[in-house]
PDB file of C-alpha atoms in Angstrom:
ATOM      1  CA  UNK A 236       0.184   0.031  -0.323  1.00 64.00           C
ATOM      2  CA  UNK A 237       3.253   2.201   1.069  1.00 72.00           C
ATOM      3  CA  UNK A 238       4.083   2.149  -2.614  1.00 79.00           C
ATOM      4  CA  UNK A 239       0.739   2.682  -4.204  1.00 75.00           C
ATOM      5  CA  UNK A 240       0.440   5.788  -2.204  1.00 80.00           C
ATOM      6  CA  UNK A 241       4.496   6.578  -2.882  1.00 81.00           C
ATOM      7  CA  UNK A 242       3.329   6.091  -6.495  1.00 82.00           C
ATOM      8  CA  UNK A 243       0.397   8.527  -6.338  1.00 86.00           C
ATOM      9  CA  UNK A 244       2.318  10.745  -4.584  1.00 87.00           C
ATOM     10  CA  UNK A 245       4.758  11.142  -6.870  1.00 87.00           C
ATOM     11  CA  UNK A 246       2.239  11.549  -9.831  1.00 87.00           C
ATOM     12  CA  UNK A 247       0.444  13.892  -8.301  1.00 88.00           C
ATOM     13  CA  UNK A 248       4.024  16.067  -7.559  1.00 88.00           C
ATOM     14  CA  UNK A 249       4.801  15.315 -11.370  1.00 90.00           C
ATOM     15  CA  UNK A 250       1.590  16.793 -12.503  1.00 89.00           C
ATOM     16  CA  UNK A 251       1.715  19.594 -10.193  1.00 89.00           C
ATOM     17  CA  UNK A 252       5.133  20.317 -11.454  1.00 88.00           C
ATOM     18  CA  UNK A 253       3.928  20.298 -15.105  1.00 85.00           C
ATOM     19  CA  UNK A 254       0.847  22.550 -14.310  1.00 85.00           C
ATOM     20  CA  UNK A 255       3.460  24.698 -12.974  1.00 85.00           C
ATOM     21  CA  UNK A 256       6.082  25.004 -16.005  1.00 84.00           C
ATOM     22  CA  UNK A 257       3.173  24.909 -18.548  1.00 87.00           C
ATOM     23  CA  UNK A 258       0.894  27.520 -17.356  1.00 86.00           C
ATOM     24  CA  UNK A 259       3.828  30.143 -17.492  1.00 85.00           C
ATOM     25  CA  UNK A 260       4.156  28.656 -20.959  1.00 86.00           C
ATOM     26  CA  UNK A 261       0.429  29.190 -21.467  1.00 87.00           C
ATOM     27  CA  UNK A 262       0.640  32.562 -20.141  1.00 88.00           C
ATOM     28  CA  UNK A 263       3.374  33.982 -21.911  1.00 88.00           C
ATOM     29  CA  UNK A 264       1.839  32.608 -25.314  1.00 91.00           C
ATOM     30  CA  UNK A 265      -1.021  34.421 -24.705  1.00 92.00           C
ATOM     31  CA  UNK A 266       0.549  37.615 -24.034  1.00 94.00           C
ATOM     32  CA  UNK A 267       2.478  36.676 -27.341  1.00 93.00           C
ATOM     33  CA  UNK A 268      -0.394  36.183 -29.197  1.00 94.00           C
ATOM     34  CA  UNK A 269      -2.201  39.412 -27.402  1.00 95.00           C
ATOM     35  CA  UNK A 270       0.665  41.688 -28.242  1.00 95.00           C
ATOM     36  CA  UNK A 271       0.616  40.391 -31.829  1.00 96.00           C
ATOM     37  CA  UNK A 272      -3.102  41.439 -32.200  1.00 96.00           C
ATOM     38  CA  UNK A 273      -2.648  44.893 -30.540  1.00 96.00           C
ATOM     39  CA  UNK A 274       0.394  45.951 -32.632  1.00 96.00           C
ATOM     40  CA  UNK A 275      -2.059  44.544 -35.605  1.00 96.00           C
ATOM     41  CA  UNK A 276      -4.652  46.968 -34.474  1.00 96.00           C
ATOM     42  CA  UNK A 277      -2.549  49.821 -34.009  1.00 96.00           C
ATOM     43  CA  UNK A 278      -1.078  49.631 -37.547  1.00 96.00           C
ATOM     44  CA  UNK A 279      -4.601  49.172 -38.879  1.00 96.00           C
ATOM     45  CA  UNK A 280      -5.402  52.040 -36.677  1.00 95.00           C
ATOM     46  CA  UNK A 281      -2.717  54.275 -38.705  1.00 95.00           C
ATOM     47  CA  UNK A 282      -3.493  52.865 -42.259  1.00 95.00           C
ATOM     48  CA  UNK A 283      -6.986  53.953 -41.222  1.00 95.00           C
ATOM     49  CA  UNK A 284      -6.289  57.278 -39.916  1.00 94.00           C
ATOM     50  CA  UNK A 285      -3.941  57.815 -43.268  1.00 93.00           C
ATOM     51  CA  UNK A 286      -6.747  56.886 -45.291  1.00 93.00           C
ATOM     52  CA  UNK A 287      -8.836  59.464 -43.482  1.00 92.00           C
ATOM     53  CA  UNK A 288      -6.453  61.964 -43.738  1.00 89.00           C
ATOM     54  CA  UNK A 289      -5.938  61.655 -47.453  1.00 90.00           C
ATOM     55  CA  UNK A 290      -9.645  61.658 -48.498  1.00 90.00           C
ATOM     56  CA  UNK A 291     -10.404  64.897 -45.922  1.00 88.00           C
ATOM     57  CA  UNK A 292      -7.093  66.298 -47.982  1.00 86.00           C
ATOM     58  CA  UNK A 293      -8.842  65.295 -51.766  1.00 87.00           C
ATOM     59  CA  UNK A 294     -12.058  66.805 -50.156  1.00 86.00           C
ATOM     60  CA  UNK A 295     -10.287  69.517 -49.645  1.00 82.00           C
ATOM     61  CA  UNK A 296      -8.860  70.244 -52.833  1.00 81.00           C
ATOM     62  CA  UNK A 297     -12.069  69.061 -54.351  1.00 83.00           C
ATOM     63  CA  UNK A 298     -13.826  72.432 -52.353  1.00 79.00           C
ATOM     64  CA  UNK A 299     -10.987  73.987 -53.395  1.00 77.00           C
ATOM     65  CA  UNK A 300     -10.841  73.891 -56.920  1.00 80.00           C
ATOM     66  CA  UNK A 301     -14.737  74.637 -57.330  1.00 78.00           C
ATOM     67  CA  UNK A 302     -14.641  77.191 -54.998  1.00 73.00           C
ATOM     68  CA  UNK A 303     -11.966  79.260 -57.910  1.00 76.00           C
ATOM     69  CA  UNK A 304     -14.501  77.581 -60.999  1.00 79.00           C
ATOM     70  CA  UNK A 305     -17.206  79.778 -59.014  1.00 73.00           C
ATOM     71  CA  UNK A 306     -14.983  82.547 -58.084  1.00 74.00           C
ATOM     72  CA  UNK A 307     -14.022  82.496 -62.115  1.00 77.00           C
ATOM     73  CA  UNK A 308     -17.266  82.102 -63.299  1.00 75.00           C
ATOM     74  CA  UNK A 309     -18.556  85.337 -61.016  1.00 71.00           C
ATOM     75  CA  UNK A 310     -15.945  87.440 -62.146  1.00 73.00           C
ATOM     76  CA  UNK A 311     -16.273  86.324 -65.615  1.00 76.00           C
ATOM     77  CA  UNK A 312     -20.248  86.331 -65.983  1.00 74.00           C
ATOM     78  CA  UNK A 313     -21.188  88.839 -63.021  1.00 75.00           C
ATOM     79  CA  UNK A 314     -18.246  91.631 -62.874  1.00 78.00           C
ATOM     80  CA  UNK A 315     -17.061  91.312 -65.932  1.00 79.00           C
ATOM     81  CA  UNK A 316     -20.086  91.680 -67.777  1.00 81.00           C
ATOM     82  CA  UNK A 317     -21.439  94.499 -65.959  1.00 78.00           C
ATOM     83  CA  UNK A 318     -17.964  96.688 -66.309  1.00 80.00           C
ATOM     84  CA  UNK A 319     -18.232  95.893 -69.792  1.00 83.00           C
ATOM     85  CA  UNK A 320     -21.653  97.028 -70.130  1.00 82.00           C
ATOM     86  CA  UNK A 321     -20.816 100.344 -67.777  1.00 83.00           C
ATOM     87  CA  UNK A 322     -17.883 101.069 -70.300  1.00 84.00           C
ATOM     88  CA  UNK A 323     -20.190 100.851 -73.525  1.00 83.00           C
ATOM     89  CA  UNK A 324     -22.686 102.904 -71.205  1.00 81.00           C
ATOM     90  CA  UNK A 325     -20.275 105.589 -70.640  1.00 82.00           C
ATOM     91  CA  UNK A 326     -18.223 105.370 -74.032  1.00 83.00           C
ATOM     92  CA  UNK A 327     -22.070 106.404 -75.126  1.00 83.00           C
ATOM     93  CA  UNK A 328     -22.643 109.546 -73.858  1.00 82.00           C
ATOM     94  CA  UNK A 329     -23.467 112.694 -76.073  1.00 82.00           C
ATOM     95  CA  UNK A 330     -22.304 115.119 -74.215  1.00 80.00           C
ATOM     96  CA  UNK A 331     -24.813 117.321 -76.565  1.00 84.00           C
ATOM     97  CA  UNK A 332     -27.657 115.978 -75.054  1.00 80.00           C
ATOM     98  CA  UNK A 333     -27.889 116.697 -71.433  1.00 83.00           C
ATOM     99  CA  UNK A 334     -31.223 114.859 -70.578  1.00 85.00           C
ATOM    100  CA  UNK A 335     -29.519 111.749 -72.411  1.00 84.00           C
ATOM    101  CA  UNK A 336     -26.607 111.780 -71.013  1.00 84.00           C
ATOM    102  CA  UNK A 337     -27.730 112.024 -67.476  1.00 85.00           C
ATOM    103  CA  UNK A 338     -29.895 108.665 -67.890  1.00 86.00           C
ATOM    104  CA  UNK A 339     -26.481 107.107 -69.279  1.00 84.00           C
ATOM    105  CA  UNK A 340     -24.597 108.122 -66.067  1.00 85.00           C
ATOM    106  CA  UNK A 341     -27.179 107.368 -63.688  1.00 86.00           C
ATOM    107  CA  UNK A 342     -27.112 103.947 -65.517  1.00 86.00           C
ATOM    108  CA  UNK A 343     -23.540 103.481 -65.409  1.00 85.00           C
ATOM    109  CA  UNK A 344     -23.413 104.514 -61.702  1.00 87.00           C
ATOM    110  CA  UNK A 345     -26.058 102.005 -61.164  1.00 86.00           C
ATOM    111  CA  UNK A 346     -23.700  99.346 -63.301  1.00 84.00           C
ATOM    112  CA  UNK A 347     -21.219 100.661 -60.724  1.00 86.00           C
ATOM    113  CA  UNK A 348     -22.707 100.088 -57.950  1.00 85.00           C
ATOM    114  CA  UNK A 349     -24.369  96.289 -58.588  1.00 83.00           C
ATOM    115  CA  UNK A 350     -20.512  95.707 -60.094  1.00 83.00           C
ATOM    116  CA  UNK A 351     -19.429  97.005 -56.073  1.00 83.00           C
ATOM    117  CA  UNK A 352     -22.007  94.632 -54.510  1.00 79.00           C
ATOM    118  CA  UNK A 353     -20.634  91.407 -56.510  1.00 78.00           C
ATOM    119  CA  UNK A 354     -17.280  92.415 -56.183  1.00 80.00           C
ATOM    120  CA  UNK A 355     -18.278  93.182 -52.168  1.00 75.00           C
ATOM    121  CA  UNK A 356     -19.739  89.236 -52.191  1.00 71.00           C
ATOM    122  CA  UNK A 357     -16.939  87.490 -54.407  1.00 72.00           C
ATOM    123  CA  UNK A 358     -14.813  89.441 -51.628  1.00 72.00           C
ATOM    124  CA  UNK A 359     -16.953  87.886 -48.864  1.00 66.00           C
ATOM    125  CA  UNK A 360     -16.207  84.402 -50.487  1.00 63.00           C
ATOM    126  CA  UNK A 361     -13.037  84.781 -50.405  1.00 68.00           C
ATOM    127  CA  UNK A 362     -11.964  86.796 -47.364  1.00 66.00           C
ATOM    128  CA  UNK A 363     -14.692  85.381 -44.738  1.00 60.00           C
ATOM    129  CA  UNK A 364     -12.802  82.483 -43.398  1.00 59.00           C
ATOM    130  CA  UNK A 365     -10.027  84.954 -42.256  1.00 60.00           C
ATOM    131  CA  UNK A 366     -12.471  87.410 -40.836  1.00 61.00           C
ATOM    132  CA  UNK A 367     -14.410  84.791 -38.992  1.00 59.00           C
ATOM    133  CA  UNK A 368     -10.853  83.256 -37.397  1.00 66.00           C
ATOM    134  CA  UNK A 369     -10.782  86.723 -35.434  1.00 69.00           C
ATOM    135  CA  UNK A 370     -14.230  86.340 -34.246  1.00 71.00           C
ATOM    136  CA  UNK A 371     -17.779  87.038 -35.828  1.00 71.00           C
ATOM    137  CA  UNK A 372     -17.884  89.977 -33.552  1.00 74.00           C
ATOM    138  CA  UNK A 373     -14.394  91.356 -35.277  1.00 74.00           C
ATOM    139  CA  UNK A 374     -15.675  90.243 -38.754  1.00 72.00           C
ATOM    140  CA  UNK A 375     -18.983  92.184 -38.403  1.00 75.00           C
ATOM    141  CA  UNK A 376     -16.923  95.417 -36.796  1.00 76.00           C
ATOM    142  CA  UNK A 377     -14.688  95.171 -39.872  1.00 71.00           C
ATOM    143  CA  UNK A 378     -17.676  95.618 -42.091  1.00 71.00           C
ATOM    144  CA  UNK A 379     -19.024  98.567 -40.247  1.00 76.00           C
ATOM    145  CA  UNK A 380     -15.849  99.835 -40.513  1.00 73.00           C
ATOM    146  CA  UNK A 381     -16.101  99.668 -44.365  1.00 67.00           C
ATOM    147  CA  UNK A 382     -19.716 100.964 -44.685  1.00 71.00           C
ATOM    148  CA  UNK A 383     -18.862 104.309 -42.615  1.00 72.00           C
ATOM    149  CA  UNK A 384     -15.883 104.727 -44.467  1.00 67.00           C
ATOM    150  CA  UNK A 385     -18.005 105.735 -47.375  1.00 63.00           C
ATOM    151  CA  UNK A 386     -19.504 108.547 -45.707  1.00 69.00           C
ATOM    152  CA  UNK A 387     -23.128 108.127 -46.157  1.00 71.00           C
ATOM    153  CA  UNK A 388     -23.747 106.163 -43.140  1.00 76.00           C
ATOM    154  CA  UNK A 389     -23.131 106.258 -39.460  1.00 81.00           C
ATOM    155  CA  UNK A 390     -24.025 102.813 -38.027  1.00 79.00           C
ATOM    156  CA  UNK A 391     -24.104 102.343 -34.118  1.00 81.00           C
ATOM    157  CA  UNK A 392     -22.591  98.544 -33.074  1.00 78.00           C
ATOM    158  CA  UNK A 393     -22.763  97.096 -29.886  1.00 78.00           C
ATOM    159  CA  UNK A 394     -21.839  93.559 -28.870  1.00 75.00           C
ATOM    160  CA  UNK A 395     -23.284  92.350 -25.767  1.00 74.00           C
ATOM    161  CA  UNK A 396     -21.096  89.218 -25.477  1.00 67.00           C
ATOM    162  CA  UNK A 397     -23.439  86.954 -26.722  1.00 65.00           C
ATOM    163  CA  UNK A 398     -23.275  85.904 -30.021  1.00 61.00           C
ATOM    164  CA  UNK A 399     -25.561  83.149 -31.091  1.00 57.00           C
ATOM    165  CA  UNK A 400     -23.126  80.796 -32.465  1.00 51.00           C
ATOM    166  CA  UNK A 401     -20.073  81.259 -30.236  1.00 53.00           C
ATOM    167  CA  UNK A 402     -17.091  79.080 -30.333  1.00 60.00           C
ATOM    168  CA  UNK A 403     -18.421  77.816 -33.974  1.00 66.00           C
ATOM    169  CA  UNK A 404     -16.144  79.206 -36.901  1.00 66.00           C
ATOM    170  CA  UNK A 405     -18.525  77.123 -39.135  1.00 65.00           C
ATOM    171  CA  UNK A 406     -21.871  78.686 -37.922  1.00 66.00           C
ATOM    172  CA  UNK A 407     -20.102  81.974 -37.465  1.00 66.00           C
ATOM    173  CA  UNK A 408     -18.902  81.802 -41.097  1.00 64.00           C
ATOM    174  CA  UNK A 409     -22.633  81.432 -42.143  1.00 64.00           C
ATOM    175  CA  UNK A 410     -23.953  84.127 -40.236  1.00 64.00           C
ATOM    176  CA  UNK A 411     -21.014  86.354 -41.636  1.00 62.00           C
ATOM    177  CA  UNK A 412     -22.070  85.704 -44.964  1.00 59.00           C
ATOM    178  CA  UNK A 413     -25.639  86.567 -44.767  1.00 58.00           C
ATOM    179  CA  UNK A 414     -24.488  89.855 -42.999  1.00 53.00           C
ATOM    180  CA  UNK A 415     -25.377  92.565 -45.100  1.00 46.00           C
TER     181      UNK A 415
END
């Protein structure tokens, strides 16, 4: 009986020893596999970020190109035509016919005012982002300064500190571009 008990104790010691040697091996293997998966996940995440950044850059370039095409079309179709018509009107003035000359001068003034409005709208498109970076209140103040420089209007502007789209440049830009 003693031999059987000794054999069972030996077997128990051998099994326990094997468990103590094998368990750390499995633990090391688990850590190795976990670290490989973690590394792969980080690489996939970095690749996704690069893809996202490339897509953002592509979109920005497309928007920029579309904006430039819009500006070019506005310059050619709107402002260019208004200024050409103004030039034709001024060139057709007959100084010996005062009433008709007055009509043509008034028409030229109207065309010039329309051209200025178109240029201001185009300027807002080009400069709006830069002005709103200063803040909506500052951008509005800048516009008011331009209005007052004409000498025809006096504007009183007060900012009570509560802007509707505080800390949101996108919303500020929309509000600014609609400001007239």
